[in-house]
PDB file of C-alpha atoms in Angstrom:
ATOM      1  CA  MET A   1     -70.071 116.228 160.303  1.00  0.00           C
ATOM      2  CA  LYS A   2     -69.668 113.239 157.808  1.00  0.00           C
ATOM      3  CA  ARG A   3     -72.247 111.052 159.442  1.00  0.00           C
ATOM      4  CA  ARG A   4     -74.210 114.184 159.610  1.00  0.00           C
ATOM      5  CA  THR A   5     -73.948 114.811 156.057  1.00  0.00           C
ATOM      6  CA  ALA A   6     -74.368 111.394 155.105  1.00  0.00           C
ATOM      7  CA  LEU A   7     -77.753 111.048 157.290  1.00  0.00           C
ATOM      8  CA  LEU A   8     -79.266 114.200 155.377  1.00  0.00           C
ATOM      9  CA  ALA A   9     -78.303 112.753 151.850  1.00  0.00           C
ATOM     10  CA  ALA A  10     -80.362 109.960 152.948  1.00  0.00           C
ATOM     11  CA  ALA A  11     -83.252 111.578 153.881  1.00  0.00           C
ATOM     12  CA  ALA A  12     -82.982 113.927 150.692  1.00  0.00           C
ATOM     13  CA  ALA A  13     -83.094 110.755 148.761  1.00  0.00           C
ATOM     14  CA  ILE A  14     -85.723 108.893 150.553  1.00  0.00           C
ATOM     15  CA  ALA A  15     -88.099 112.121 150.018  1.00  0.00           C
ATOM     16  CA  ALA A  16     -87.505 112.631 146.581  1.00  0.00           C
ATOM     17  CA  GLY A  17     -87.827 108.953 146.107  1.00  0.00           C
ATOM     18  CA  ALA A  18     -91.467 109.438 148.049  1.00  0.00           C
ATOM     19  CA  ALA A  19     -92.120 112.472 145.771  1.00  0.00           C
ATOM     20  CA  THR A  20     -91.411 110.569 142.864  1.00  0.00           C
ATOM     21  CA  ALA A  21     -93.903 107.666 143.837  1.00  0.00           C
ATOM     22  CA  GLN A  22     -96.271 110.091 144.568  1.00  0.00           C
ATOM     23  CA  ASP A  23     -95.912 111.993 141.318  1.00  0.00           C
ATOM     24  CA  GLY A  24     -95.172 109.647 138.907  1.00  0.00           C
ATOM     25  CA  PRO A  25     -97.119 107.649 136.372  1.00  0.00           C
ATOM     26  CA  LEU A  26    -100.801 106.216 137.242  1.00  0.00           C
ATOM     27  CA  ARG A  27    -102.166 103.219 136.105  1.00  0.00           C
ATOM     28  CA  ILE A  28    -106.019 103.434 136.035  1.00  0.00           C
ATOM     29  CA  VAL A  29    -107.252  99.560 136.254  1.00  0.00           C
ATOM     30  CA  VAL A  30    -110.303  98.467 134.356  1.00  0.00           C
ATOM     31  CA  GLY A  31    -111.780  94.469 134.786  1.00  0.00           C
ATOM     32  CA  TYR A  32    -113.429  95.013 131.148  1.00  0.00           C
ATOM     33  CA  ALA A  33    -112.852  94.652 127.639  1.00  0.00           C
ATOM     34  CA  PRO A  34    -112.225  98.409 126.166  1.00  0.00           C
ATOM     35  CA  GLY A  35    -115.615  99.654 124.600  1.00  0.00           C
ATOM     36  CA  GLY A  36    -117.852  99.269 127.691  1.00  0.00           C
ATOM     37  CA  SER A  37    -118.987 102.221 129.816  1.00  0.00           C
ATOM     38  CA  THR A  38    -117.055 101.421 132.887  1.00  0.00           C
ATOM     39  CA  ASP A  39    -113.911 101.808 130.351  1.00  0.00           C
ATOM     40  CA  ARG A  40    -115.283 105.082 129.018  1.00  0.00           C
ATOM     41  CA  VAL A  41    -115.427 105.776 132.730  1.00  0.00           C
ATOM     42  CA  ALA A  42    -111.735 104.974 133.148  1.00  0.00           C
ATOM     43  CA  ARG A  43    -110.648 107.046 129.928  1.00  0.00           C
ATOM     44  CA  ILE A  44    -112.389 110.239 130.337  1.00  0.00           C
ATOM     45  CA  VAL A  45    -111.387 110.688 134.206  1.00  0.00           C
ATOM     46  CA  GLY A  46    -107.904 109.355 133.117  1.00  0.00           C
ATOM     47  CA  ASP A  47    -107.288 112.218 130.879  1.00  0.00           C
ATOM     48  CA  LYS A  48    -108.496 114.380 132.602  1.00  0.00           C
ATOM     49  CA  LEU A  49    -106.825 113.228 135.590  1.00  0.00           C
ATOM     50  CA  GLN A  50    -103.395 113.275 133.188  1.00  0.00           C
ATOM     51  CA  ALA A  51    -103.704 117.116 132.564  1.00  0.00           C
ATOM     52  CA  LYS A  52    -104.592 118.238 136.270  1.00  0.00           C
ATOM     53  CA  LEU A  53    -102.204 116.416 137.954  1.00  0.00           C
ATOM     54  CA  GLY A  54     -99.074 116.605 135.108  1.00  0.00           C
ATOM     55  CA  VAL A  55     -98.636 112.900 135.106  1.00  0.00           C
ATOM     56  CA  THR A  56     -98.752 110.077 132.427  1.00  0.00           C
ATOM     57  CA  VAL A  57    -101.959 108.199 132.965  1.00  0.00           C
ATOM     58  CA  VAL A  58    -102.285 104.824 131.918  1.00  0.00           C
ATOM     59  CA  VAL A  59    -105.496 102.532 131.400  1.00  0.00           C
ATOM     60  CA  GLU A  60    -104.833  99.183 131.722  1.00  0.00           C
ATOM     61  CA  ASN A  61    -108.088  96.470 130.670  1.00  0.00           C
ATOM     62  CA  LYS A  62    -107.489  93.454 132.820  1.00  0.00           C
ATOM     63  CA  THR A  63    -110.109  91.104 131.734  1.00  0.00           C
ATOM     64  CA  GLY A  64    -112.013  87.953 133.384  1.00  0.00           C
ATOM     65  CA  ALA A  65    -113.964  86.727 135.962  1.00  0.00           C
ATOM     66  CA  GLY A  66    -116.395  89.101 135.823  1.00  0.00           C
ATOM     67  CA  GLY A  67    -114.011  92.013 136.966  1.00  0.00           C
ATOM     68  CA  ARG A  68    -112.699  89.985 139.673  1.00  0.00           C
ATOM     69  CA  LEU A  69    -109.195  89.611 137.990  1.00  0.00           C
ATOM     70  CA  ALA A  70    -108.579  92.974 138.142  1.00  0.00           C
ATOM     71  CA  ALA A  71    -109.235  93.559 141.837  1.00  0.00           C
ATOM     72  CA  GLN A  72    -107.132  90.778 142.497  1.00  0.00           C
ATOM     73  CA  GLN A  73    -104.073  92.352 140.618  1.00  0.00           C
ATOM     74  CA  VAL A  74    -104.807  95.803 142.486  1.00  0.00           C
ATOM     75  CA  LYS A  75    -105.028  94.173 145.713  1.00  0.00           C
ATOM     76  CA  ALA A  76    -101.421  93.005 145.193  1.00  0.00           C
ATOM     77  CA  THR A  77     -99.795  96.328 144.120  1.00  0.00           C
ATOM     78  CA  PRO A  78     -96.980  97.312 145.782  1.00  0.00           C
ATOM     79  CA  PRO A  79     -97.434  99.814 148.247  1.00  0.00           C
ATOM     80  CA  GLY A  80     -94.677 102.376 146.252  1.00  0.00           C
ATOM     81  CA  GLN A  81     -96.815 102.129 142.912  1.00  0.00           C
ATOM     82  CA  ASN A  82     -99.812 104.549 142.098  1.00  0.00           C
ATOM     83  CA  VAL A  83    -102.719 102.377 140.427  1.00  0.00           C
ATOM     84  CA  LEU A  84    -106.718 102.989 140.922  1.00  0.00           C
ATOM     85  CA  MET A  85    -109.649 100.882 140.049  1.00  0.00           C
ATOM     86  CA  VAL A  86    -112.987 101.614 138.271  1.00  0.00           C
ATOM     87  CA  GLY A  87    -115.076  99.411 140.333  1.00  0.00           C
ATOM     88  CA  ASN A  88    -118.937  98.839 140.048  1.00  0.00           C
ATOM     89  CA  PRO A  89    -121.574  96.639 141.780  1.00  0.00           C
ATOM     90  CA  ALA A  90    -120.670  93.584 140.398  1.00  0.00           C
ATOM     91  CA  VAL A  91    -116.900  93.622 141.468  1.00  0.00           C
ATOM     92  CA  MET A  92    -117.420  95.607 145.147  1.00  0.00           C
ATOM     93  CA  VAL A  93    -121.107  94.531 146.128  1.00  0.00           C
ATOM     94  CA  VAL A  94    -121.978  91.280 144.591  1.00  0.00           C
ATOM     95  CA  ALA A  95    -119.022  89.171 144.227  1.00  0.00           C
ATOM     96  CA  PRO A  96    -118.083  89.476 147.645  1.00  0.00           C
ATOM     97  CA  LEU A  97    -121.882  87.614 148.490  1.00  0.00           C
ATOM     98  CA  VAL A  98    -121.548  84.830 145.806  1.00  0.00           C
ATOM     99  CA  PHE A  99    -117.791  83.606 145.757  1.00  0.00           C
ATOM    100  CA  LYS A 100    -116.395  81.734 148.503  1.00  0.00           C
ATOM    101  CA  ASP A 101    -113.179  82.704 147.648  1.00  0.00           C
ATOM    102  CA  ASN A 102    -112.862  85.781 145.901  1.00  0.00           C
ATOM    103  CA  GLY A 103    -109.063  86.347 146.043  1.00  0.00           C
ATOM    104  CA  TYR A 104    -110.049  89.631 147.709  1.00  0.00           C
ATOM    105  CA  ASP A 105    -111.791  91.575 150.451  1.00  0.00           C
ATOM    106  CA  ALA A 106    -114.017  94.449 149.009  1.00  0.00           C
ATOM    107  CA  GLU A 107    -114.015  95.917 151.890  1.00  0.00           C
ATOM    108  CA  ARG A 108    -110.708  95.235 154.173  1.00  0.00           C
ATOM    109  CA  ASP A 109    -108.715  95.526 150.685  1.00  0.00           C
ATOM    110  CA  PHE A 110    -109.548  98.910 148.897  1.00  0.00           C
ATOM    111  CA  VAL A 111    -110.404 102.138 150.127  1.00  0.00           C
ATOM    112  CA  PRO A 112    -112.861 104.278 148.209  1.00  0.00           C
ATOM    113  CA  VAL A 113    -111.768 107.397 146.472  1.00  0.00           C
ATOM    114  CA  SER A 114    -114.652 108.576 144.572  1.00  0.00           C
ATOM    115  CA  HIS A 115    -118.016 107.535 143.052  1.00  0.00           C
ATOM    116  CA  VAL A 116    -118.162 109.399 139.689  1.00  0.00           C
ATOM    117  CA  ASN A 117    -121.565 108.188 137.912  1.00  0.00           C
ATOM    118  CA  ASP A 118    -124.737 106.601 138.009  1.00  0.00           C
ATOM    119  CA  TYR A 119    -126.474 104.512 135.032  1.00  0.00           C
ATOM    120  CA  GLU A 120    -129.410 102.149 134.317  1.00  0.00           C
ATOM    121  CA  PHE A 121    -129.594  99.015 132.708  1.00  0.00           C
ATOM    122  CA  GLY A 122    -131.314  97.675 129.486  1.00  0.00           C
ATOM    123  CA  ILE A 123    -132.894  94.440 127.984  1.00  0.00           C
ATOM    124  CA  ALA A 124    -132.529  94.017 124.534  1.00  0.00           C
ATOM    125  CA  VAL A 125    -133.298  91.630 121.808  1.00  0.00           C
ATOM    126  CA  ALA A 126    -131.500  90.709 118.539  1.00  0.00           C
ATOM    127  CA  THR A 127    -133.280  92.215 115.676  1.00  0.00           C
ATOM    128  CA  ALA A 128    -133.855  88.572 114.734  1.00  0.00           C
ATOM    129  CA  VAL A 129    -136.138  88.057 117.530  1.00  0.00           C
ATOM    130  CA  PRO A 130    -139.715  88.360 116.954  1.00  0.00           C
ATOM    131  CA  VAL A 131    -140.942  90.860 119.838  1.00  0.00           C
ATOM    132  CA  ARG A 132    -141.119  94.838 120.480  1.00  0.00           C
ATOM    133  CA  GLU A 133    -142.113  94.795 124.267  1.00  0.00           C
ATOM    134  CA  LEU A 134    -140.972  92.767 127.258  1.00  0.00           C
ATOM    135  CA  THR A 135    -144.171  91.135 127.925  1.00  0.00           C
ATOM    136  CA  HIS A 136    -143.478  89.953 124.415  1.00  0.00           C
ATOM    137  CA  LEU A 137    -140.536  88.312 125.189  1.00  0.00           C
ATOM    138  CA  LEU A 138    -141.478  86.687 128.390  1.00  0.00           C
ATOM    139  CA  ALA A 139    -144.046  84.723 126.027  1.00  0.00           C
ATOM    140  CA  TRP A 140    -141.720  83.955 123.110  1.00  0.00           C
ATOM    141  CA  LEU A 141    -139.467  82.567 125.934  1.00  0.00           C
ATOM    142  CA  LYS A 142    -142.075  80.427 127.595  1.00  0.00           C
ATOM    143  CA  ALA A 143    -143.145  79.090 124.451  1.00  0.00           C
ATOM    144  CA  ASN A 144    -139.333  78.848 122.864  1.00  0.00           C
ATOM    145  CA  PRO A 145    -137.141  77.607 126.432  1.00  0.00           C
ATOM    146  CA  GLU A 146    -134.474  76.413 124.721  1.00  0.00           C
ATOM    147  CA  LYS A 147    -133.876  80.320 123.496  1.00  0.00           C
ATOM    148  CA  ALA A 148    -133.697  81.742 126.792  1.00  0.00           C
ATOM    149  CA  ASN A 149    -129.795  82.525 126.666  1.00  0.00           C
ATOM    150  CA  PHE A 150    -129.108  85.636 127.926  1.00  0.00           C
ATOM    151  CA  GLY A 151    -125.768  87.637 127.768  1.00  0.00           C
ATOM    152  CA  VAL A 152    -124.567  89.653 130.143  1.00  0.00           C
ATOM    153  CA  PRO A 153    -121.123  91.775 130.259  1.00  0.00           C
ATOM    154  CA  ALA A 154    -119.905  89.249 133.572  1.00  0.00           C
ATOM    155  CA  THR A 155    -120.975  86.403 135.472  1.00  0.00           C
ATOM    156  CA  GLY A 156    -122.111  87.621 138.912  1.00  0.00           C
ATOM    157  CA  SER A 157    -122.882  90.815 137.965  1.00  0.00           C
ATOM    158  CA  LEU A 158    -126.530  92.860 138.302  1.00  0.00           C
ATOM    159  CA  PRO A 159    -127.458  92.504 134.556  1.00  0.00           C
ATOM    160  CA  HIS A 160    -126.663  88.447 135.651  1.00  0.00           C
ATOM    161  CA  PHE A 161    -129.674  88.662 138.144  1.00  0.00           C
ATOM    162  CA  PHE A 162    -131.472  90.576 135.854  1.00  0.00           C
ATOM    163  CA  ALA A 163    -131.565  88.051 133.564  1.00  0.00           C
ATOM    164  CA  LEU A 164    -132.385  85.657 136.039  1.00  0.00           C
ATOM    165  CA  MET A 165    -135.457  87.271 137.075  1.00  0.00           C
ATOM    166  CA  THR A 166    -136.529  88.058 133.817  1.00  0.00           C
ATOM    167  CA  GLY A 167    -136.352  84.213 133.091  1.00  0.00           C
ATOM    168  CA  GLU A 168    -138.280  83.410 136.314  1.00  0.00           C
ATOM    169  CA  LYS A 169    -141.228  86.022 135.078  1.00  0.00           C
ATOM    170  CA  ALA A 170    -141.104  83.979 132.318  1.00  0.00           C
ATOM    171  CA  GLY A 171    -141.756  80.984 133.584  1.00  0.00           C
ATOM    172  CA  VAL A 172    -138.621  79.676 132.374  1.00  0.00           C
ATOM    173  CA  LYS A 173    -134.816  78.693 133.558  1.00  0.00           C
ATOM    174  CA  ALA A 174    -132.601  81.437 131.985  1.00  0.00           C
ATOM    175  CA  GLN A 175    -129.307  80.119 130.704  1.00  0.00           C
ATOM    176  CA  VAL A 176    -126.766  83.462 131.558  1.00  0.00           C
ATOM    177  CA  VAL A 177    -123.875  83.718 128.917  1.00  0.00           C
ATOM    178  CA  GLY A 178    -121.059  85.623 130.568  1.00  0.00           C
ATOM    179  CA  TYR A 179    -118.866  87.902 128.614  1.00  0.00           C
ATOM    180  CA  ARG A 180    -115.019  89.534 129.287  1.00  0.00           C
ATOM    181  CA  GLY A 181    -116.953  93.082 129.313  1.00  0.00           C
ATOM    182  CA  SER A 182    -119.981  94.892 127.054  1.00  0.00           C
ATOM    183  CA  GLY A 183    -117.556  94.860 123.778  1.00  0.00           C
ATOM    184  CA  PRO A 184    -117.520  91.398 123.363  1.00  0.00           C
ATOM    185  CA  LEU A 185    -121.350  91.057 124.096  1.00  0.00           C
ATOM    186  CA  THR A 186    -122.679  93.802 121.579  1.00  0.00           C
ATOM    187  CA  THR A 187    -120.614  92.087 118.995  1.00  0.00           C
ATOM    188  CA  ASP A 188    -122.777  88.871 119.434  1.00  0.00           C
ATOM    189  CA  LEU A 189    -125.658  90.321 120.289  1.00  0.00           C
ATOM    190  CA  LEU A 190    -125.248  92.256 116.712  1.00  0.00           C
ATOM    191  CA  GLY A 191    -124.576  88.684 115.103  1.00  0.00           C
ATOM    192  CA  GLY A 192    -126.846  87.034 116.685  1.00  0.00           C
ATOM    193  CA  GLN A 193    -124.971  84.723 118.479  1.00  0.00           C
ATOM    194  CA  VAL A 194    -127.177  85.730 122.005  1.00  0.00           C
ATOM    195  CA  PRO A 195    -130.885  86.190 121.358  1.00  0.00           C
ATOM    196  CA  VAL A 196    -130.961  88.444 124.814  1.00  0.00           C
ATOM    197  CA  ALA A 197    -128.524  90.630 126.441  1.00  0.00           C
ATOM    198  CA  VAL A 198    -128.815  92.957 129.597  1.00  0.00           C
ATOM    199  CA  ASP A 199    -126.523  95.134 130.005  1.00  0.00           C
ATOM    200  CA  THR A 200    -126.254  98.908 130.748  1.00  0.00           C
ATOM    201  CA  PHE A 201    -128.443 101.383 129.213  1.00  0.00           C
ATOM    202  CA  GLU A 202    -125.785 103.647 127.822  1.00  0.00           C
ATOM    203  CA  THR A 203    -124.036 100.543 125.700  1.00  0.00           C
ATOM    204  CA  LEU A 204    -127.024  99.456 124.074  1.00  0.00           C
ATOM    205  CA  LEU A 205    -128.604 102.486 123.507  1.00  0.00           C
ATOM    206  CA  PRO A 206    -126.554 103.441 120.300  1.00  0.00           C
ATOM    207  CA  GLN A 207    -127.045 100.302 118.438  1.00  0.00           C
ATOM    208  CA  HIS A 208    -130.715 100.365 119.378  1.00  0.00           C
ATOM    209  CA  GLU A 209    -130.899 103.610 118.096  1.00  0.00           C
ATOM    210  CA  GLY A 210    -129.241 102.497 114.435  1.00  0.00           C
ATOM    211  CA  GLY A 211    -132.032  99.609 114.273  1.00  0.00           C
ATOM    212  CA  LYS A 212    -129.391  97.563 115.131  1.00  0.00           C
ATOM    213  CA  ILE A 213    -131.299  95.861 118.195  1.00  0.00           C
ATOM    214  CA  ARG A 214    -134.154  96.688 119.944  1.00  0.00           C
ATOM    215  CA  ILE A 215    -134.264  97.444 123.848  1.00  0.00           C
ATOM    216  CA  LEU A 216    -136.877  96.890 125.270  1.00  0.00           C
ATOM    217  CA  ALA A 217    -136.886  98.038 128.755  1.00  0.00           C
ATOM    218  CA  SER A 218    -134.482 100.320 131.087  1.00  0.00           C
ATOM    219  CA  SER A 219    -134.440  99.519 134.931  1.00  0.00           C
ATOM    220  CA  GLY A 220    -134.692 103.348 136.286  1.00  0.00           C
ATOM    221  CA  ALA A 221    -137.367 104.796 138.433  1.00  0.00           C
ATOM    222  CA  LYS A 222    -138.299 106.599 135.195  1.00  0.00           C
ATOM    223  CA  ARG A 223    -137.873 106.729 131.589  1.00  0.00           C
ATOM    224  CA  SER A 224    -134.211 107.745 130.167  1.00  0.00           C
ATOM    225  CA  PRO A 225    -134.680 111.406 128.754  1.00  0.00           C
ATOM    226  CA  HIS A 226    -131.979 109.893 126.140  1.00  0.00           C
ATOM    227  CA  ALA A 227    -134.786 107.848 125.029  1.00  0.00           C
ATOM    228  CA  SER A 228    -138.550 108.508 126.116  1.00  0.00           C
ATOM    229  CA  GLY A 229    -139.905 105.722 124.380  1.00  0.00           C
ATOM    230  CA  ILE A 230    -138.250 102.791 126.006  1.00  0.00           C
ATOM    231  CA  PRO A 231    -140.514 101.732 129.109  1.00  0.00           C
ATOM    232  CA  THR A 232    -139.103 100.880 132.359  1.00  0.00           C
ATOM    233  CA  PHE A 233    -138.699  97.180 133.756  1.00  0.00           C
ATOM    234  CA  LYS A 234    -141.662  98.011 136.351  1.00  0.00           C
ATOM    235  CA  GLU A 235    -144.173  99.806 133.259  1.00  0.00           C
ATOM    236  CA  ALA A 236    -143.441  96.290 131.423  1.00  0.00           C
ATOM    237  CA  GLY A 237    -144.214  94.079 133.910  1.00  0.00           C
ATOM    238  CA  ILE A 238    -140.987  93.150 136.197  1.00  0.00           C
ATOM    239  CA  ASP A 239    -141.296  94.877 139.602  1.00  0.00           C
ATOM    240  CA  LEU A 240    -137.906  96.001 139.642  1.00  0.00           C
ATOM    241  CA  VAL A 241    -136.120  99.593 139.587  1.00  0.00           C
ATOM    242  CA  ALA A 242    -132.881  99.737 139.938  1.00  0.00           C
ATOM    243  CA  THR A 243    -129.006 101.338 138.822  1.00  0.00           C
ATOM    244  CA  GLY A 244    -125.164 100.794 138.773  1.00  0.00           C
ATOM    245  CA  TRP A 245    -122.461 102.846 139.450  1.00  0.00           C
ATOM    246  CA  ASN A 246    -118.714 103.830 138.642  1.00  0.00           C
ATOM    247  CA  GLY A 247    -116.194 104.607 141.421  1.00  0.00           C
ATOM    248  CA  PHE A 248    -112.437 104.809 141.908  1.00  0.00           C
ATOM    249  CA  PHE A 249    -111.043 102.580 144.522  1.00  0.00           C
ATOM    250  CA  ALA A 250    -107.731 102.379 146.042  1.00  0.00           C
ATOM    251  CA  PRO A 251    -105.499  99.359 147.179  1.00  0.00           C
ATOM    252  CA  ALA A 252    -105.686  99.793 151.079  1.00  0.00           C
ATOM    253  CA  THR A 253    -101.466  99.755 150.996  1.00  0.00           C
ATOM    254  CA  MET A 254    -101.684 103.328 149.299  1.00  0.00           C
ATOM    255  CA  PRO A 255    -100.619 106.043 151.740  1.00  0.00           C
ATOM    256  CA  ARG A 256    -103.267 107.870 153.131  1.00  0.00           C
ATOM    257  CA  GLU A 257    -102.286 111.246 151.915  1.00  0.00           C
ATOM    258  CA  ARG A 258    -102.071 110.081 148.386  1.00  0.00           C
ATOM    259  CA  VAL A 259    -105.157 108.390 148.245  1.00  0.00           C
ATOM    260  CA  GLU A 260    -106.579 111.808 149.529  1.00  0.00           C
ATOM    261  CA  ARG A 261    -104.399 113.743 146.710  1.00  0.00           C
ATOM    262  CA  TYR A 262    -106.257 111.324 144.203  1.00  0.00           C
ATOM    263  CA  ALA A 263    -109.893 112.231 145.742  1.00  0.00           C
ATOM    264  CA  ALA A 264    -109.141 115.557 145.713  1.00  0.00           C
ATOM    265  CA  ALA A 265    -108.135 115.378 142.200  1.00  0.00           C
ATOM    266  CA  ILE A 266    -111.006 113.900 140.842  1.00  0.00           C
ATOM    267  CA  ARG A 267    -113.620 115.734 142.600  1.00  0.00           C
ATOM    268  CA  GLU A 268    -112.392 118.266 140.678  1.00  0.00           C
ATOM    269  CA  VAL A 269    -112.164 116.487 137.689  1.00  0.00           C
ATOM    270  CA  MET A 270    -116.325 115.598 138.197  1.00  0.00           C
ATOM    271  CA  SER A 271    -117.372 119.206 138.895  1.00  0.00           C
ATOM    272  CA  ASP A 272    -115.601 120.331 135.007  1.00  0.00           C
ATOM    273  CA  PRO A 273    -118.339 121.171 133.398  1.00  0.00           C
ATOM    274  CA  ASP A 274    -116.433 119.683 130.074  1.00  0.00           C
ATOM    275  CA  THR A 275    -116.288 116.109 132.058  1.00  0.00           C
ATOM    276  CA  GLN A 276    -119.962 116.527 132.922  1.00  0.00           C
ATOM    277  CA  ARG A 277    -121.029 116.808 129.761  1.00  0.00           C
ATOM    278  CA  LYS A 278    -118.554 114.026 127.853  1.00  0.00           C
ATOM    279  CA  PHE A 279    -120.825 111.843 130.541  1.00  0.00           C
ATOM    280  CA  ALA A 280    -123.857 113.199 129.624  1.00  0.00           C
ATOM    281  CA  ASP A 281    -123.014 112.389 125.977  1.00  0.00           C
ATOM    282  CA  ALA A 282    -121.811 108.785 127.302  1.00  0.00           C
ATOM    283  CA  ARG A 283    -125.872 108.918 128.611  1.00  0.00           C
ATOM    284  CA  MET A 284    -124.417 108.352 132.241  1.00  0.00           C
ATOM    285  CA  THR A 285    -125.044 110.696 135.097  1.00  0.00           C
ATOM    286  CA  PRO A 286    -121.897 112.423 136.492  1.00  0.00           C
ATOM    287  CA  VAL A 287    -121.647 112.409 140.308  1.00  0.00           C
ATOM    288  CA  VAL A 288    -119.325 114.710 142.656  1.00  0.00           C
ATOM    289  CA  ALA A 289    -118.584 112.694 145.676  1.00  0.00           C
ATOM    290  CA  THR A 290    -116.075 112.948 148.645  1.00  0.00           C
ATOM    291  CA  GLN A 291    -114.646 109.643 149.995  1.00  0.00           C
ATOM    292  CA  ALA A 292    -117.413 109.789 153.051  1.00  0.00           C
ATOM    293  CA  GLN A 293    -120.120 110.095 150.520  1.00  0.00           C
ATOM    294  CA  THR A 294    -118.888 107.422 148.127  1.00  0.00           C
ATOM    295  CA  GLN A 295    -118.552 105.439 151.654  1.00  0.00           C
ATOM    296  CA  ALA A 296    -121.856 105.565 152.696  1.00  0.00           C
ATOM    297  CA  MET A 297    -123.392 104.800 149.268  1.00  0.00           C
ATOM    298  CA  LEU A 298    -121.458 101.875 149.137  1.00  0.00           C
ATOM    299  CA  LYS A 299    -123.092 100.742 152.596  1.00  0.00           C
ATOM    300  CA  ALA A 300    -126.524 101.510 151.362  1.00  0.00           C
ATOM    301  CA  TYR A 301    -126.427  99.368 148.521  1.00  0.00           C
ATOM    302  CA  ARG A 302    -124.477  96.552 149.889  1.00  0.00           C
ATOM    303  CA  ALA A 303    -127.731  96.751 152.256  1.00  0.00           C
ATOM    304  CA  GLN A 304    -130.135  96.928 148.946  1.00  0.00           C
ATOM    305  CA  TRP A 305    -128.374  94.099 147.356  1.00  0.00           C
ATOM    306  CA  ALA A 306    -127.562  91.799 149.735  1.00  0.00           C
ATOM    307  CA  PRO A 307    -130.937  90.193 150.054  1.00  0.00           C
ATOM    308  CA  VAL A 308    -131.922  90.489 146.525  1.00  0.00           C
ATOM    309  CA  VAL A 309    -128.815  88.440 145.510  1.00  0.00           C
ATOM    310  CA  GLN A 310    -129.154  85.904 148.322  1.00  0.00           C
ATOM    311  CA  LYS A 311    -132.333  85.244 147.685  1.00  0.00           C
ATOM    312  CA  SER A 312    -131.855  84.642 143.829  1.00  0.00           C
ATOM    313  CA  GLY A 313    -129.895  81.074 145.393  1.00  0.00           C
ATOM    314  CA  TYR A 314    -127.129  82.353 142.438  1.00  0.00           C
ATOM    315  CA  GLN A 315    -124.208  79.651 142.484  1.00  0.00           C
ATOM    316  CA  PRO A 316    -121.098  80.531 140.727  1.00  0.00           C
TER     317      PRO A 316
END
């Protein structure tokens, strides 16, 4: 009888521990500095998840190595901890293609939870740069090859490859300057420490609207509804149409039922009109997606960008 009582007590303790782990605080890890688009996604969704799940949600910025340090940290998270990562193409698609020792396997070490938004990229110049159109920039770079320094929010990111393509179009070798996120990059662009930047359109647009920088082109298939006066890359002479995205990922060690619980909660959050308004205000397109749809998106994106990255010859 005593043994049975002890076993029942042990089982209850294990169940209580599991419940505590499932309902305990949630960390959302972002691989970039506060203030950038990925950070904004984490904070918008994190605030909503905190209310929906009734748990404390903490956004943690783990900067460095173009977001790869954050991925390495999340990969190594013990199974009992609640942690999600906001991933993007740089971390989940490009890095595995160009880094021999990435420190993680994007497909094996992570489970897609939910695709939450899409966004465009833009190319912008500091106000001291005497150009107002992308064709003018190409000519200016050719005449001043020593100034072909492009700031990007992370090395090995899609903006990195846009910068290389722009330099190629101008007939110069682009020097890519990688930053630890959009915040530091924007600061240096405003200060004139870097003459040209390629970053997410929504990050650059407020500074453009304030007359502090000039966006010359955006990467969408059509002009942004938020800035119809800015041409697309294709209209401006570079045959390039591309969008980025953000999604939530869990470490592969997280129990399946917990992953599904977070996936369902994020889908509900992204279906909320207030969340969609917040994303629209941040000039990002909200997405409501299942785990299966997120996986399919990833597969298609990898197929699209693998040949582009490999053709570039980029070596970290």
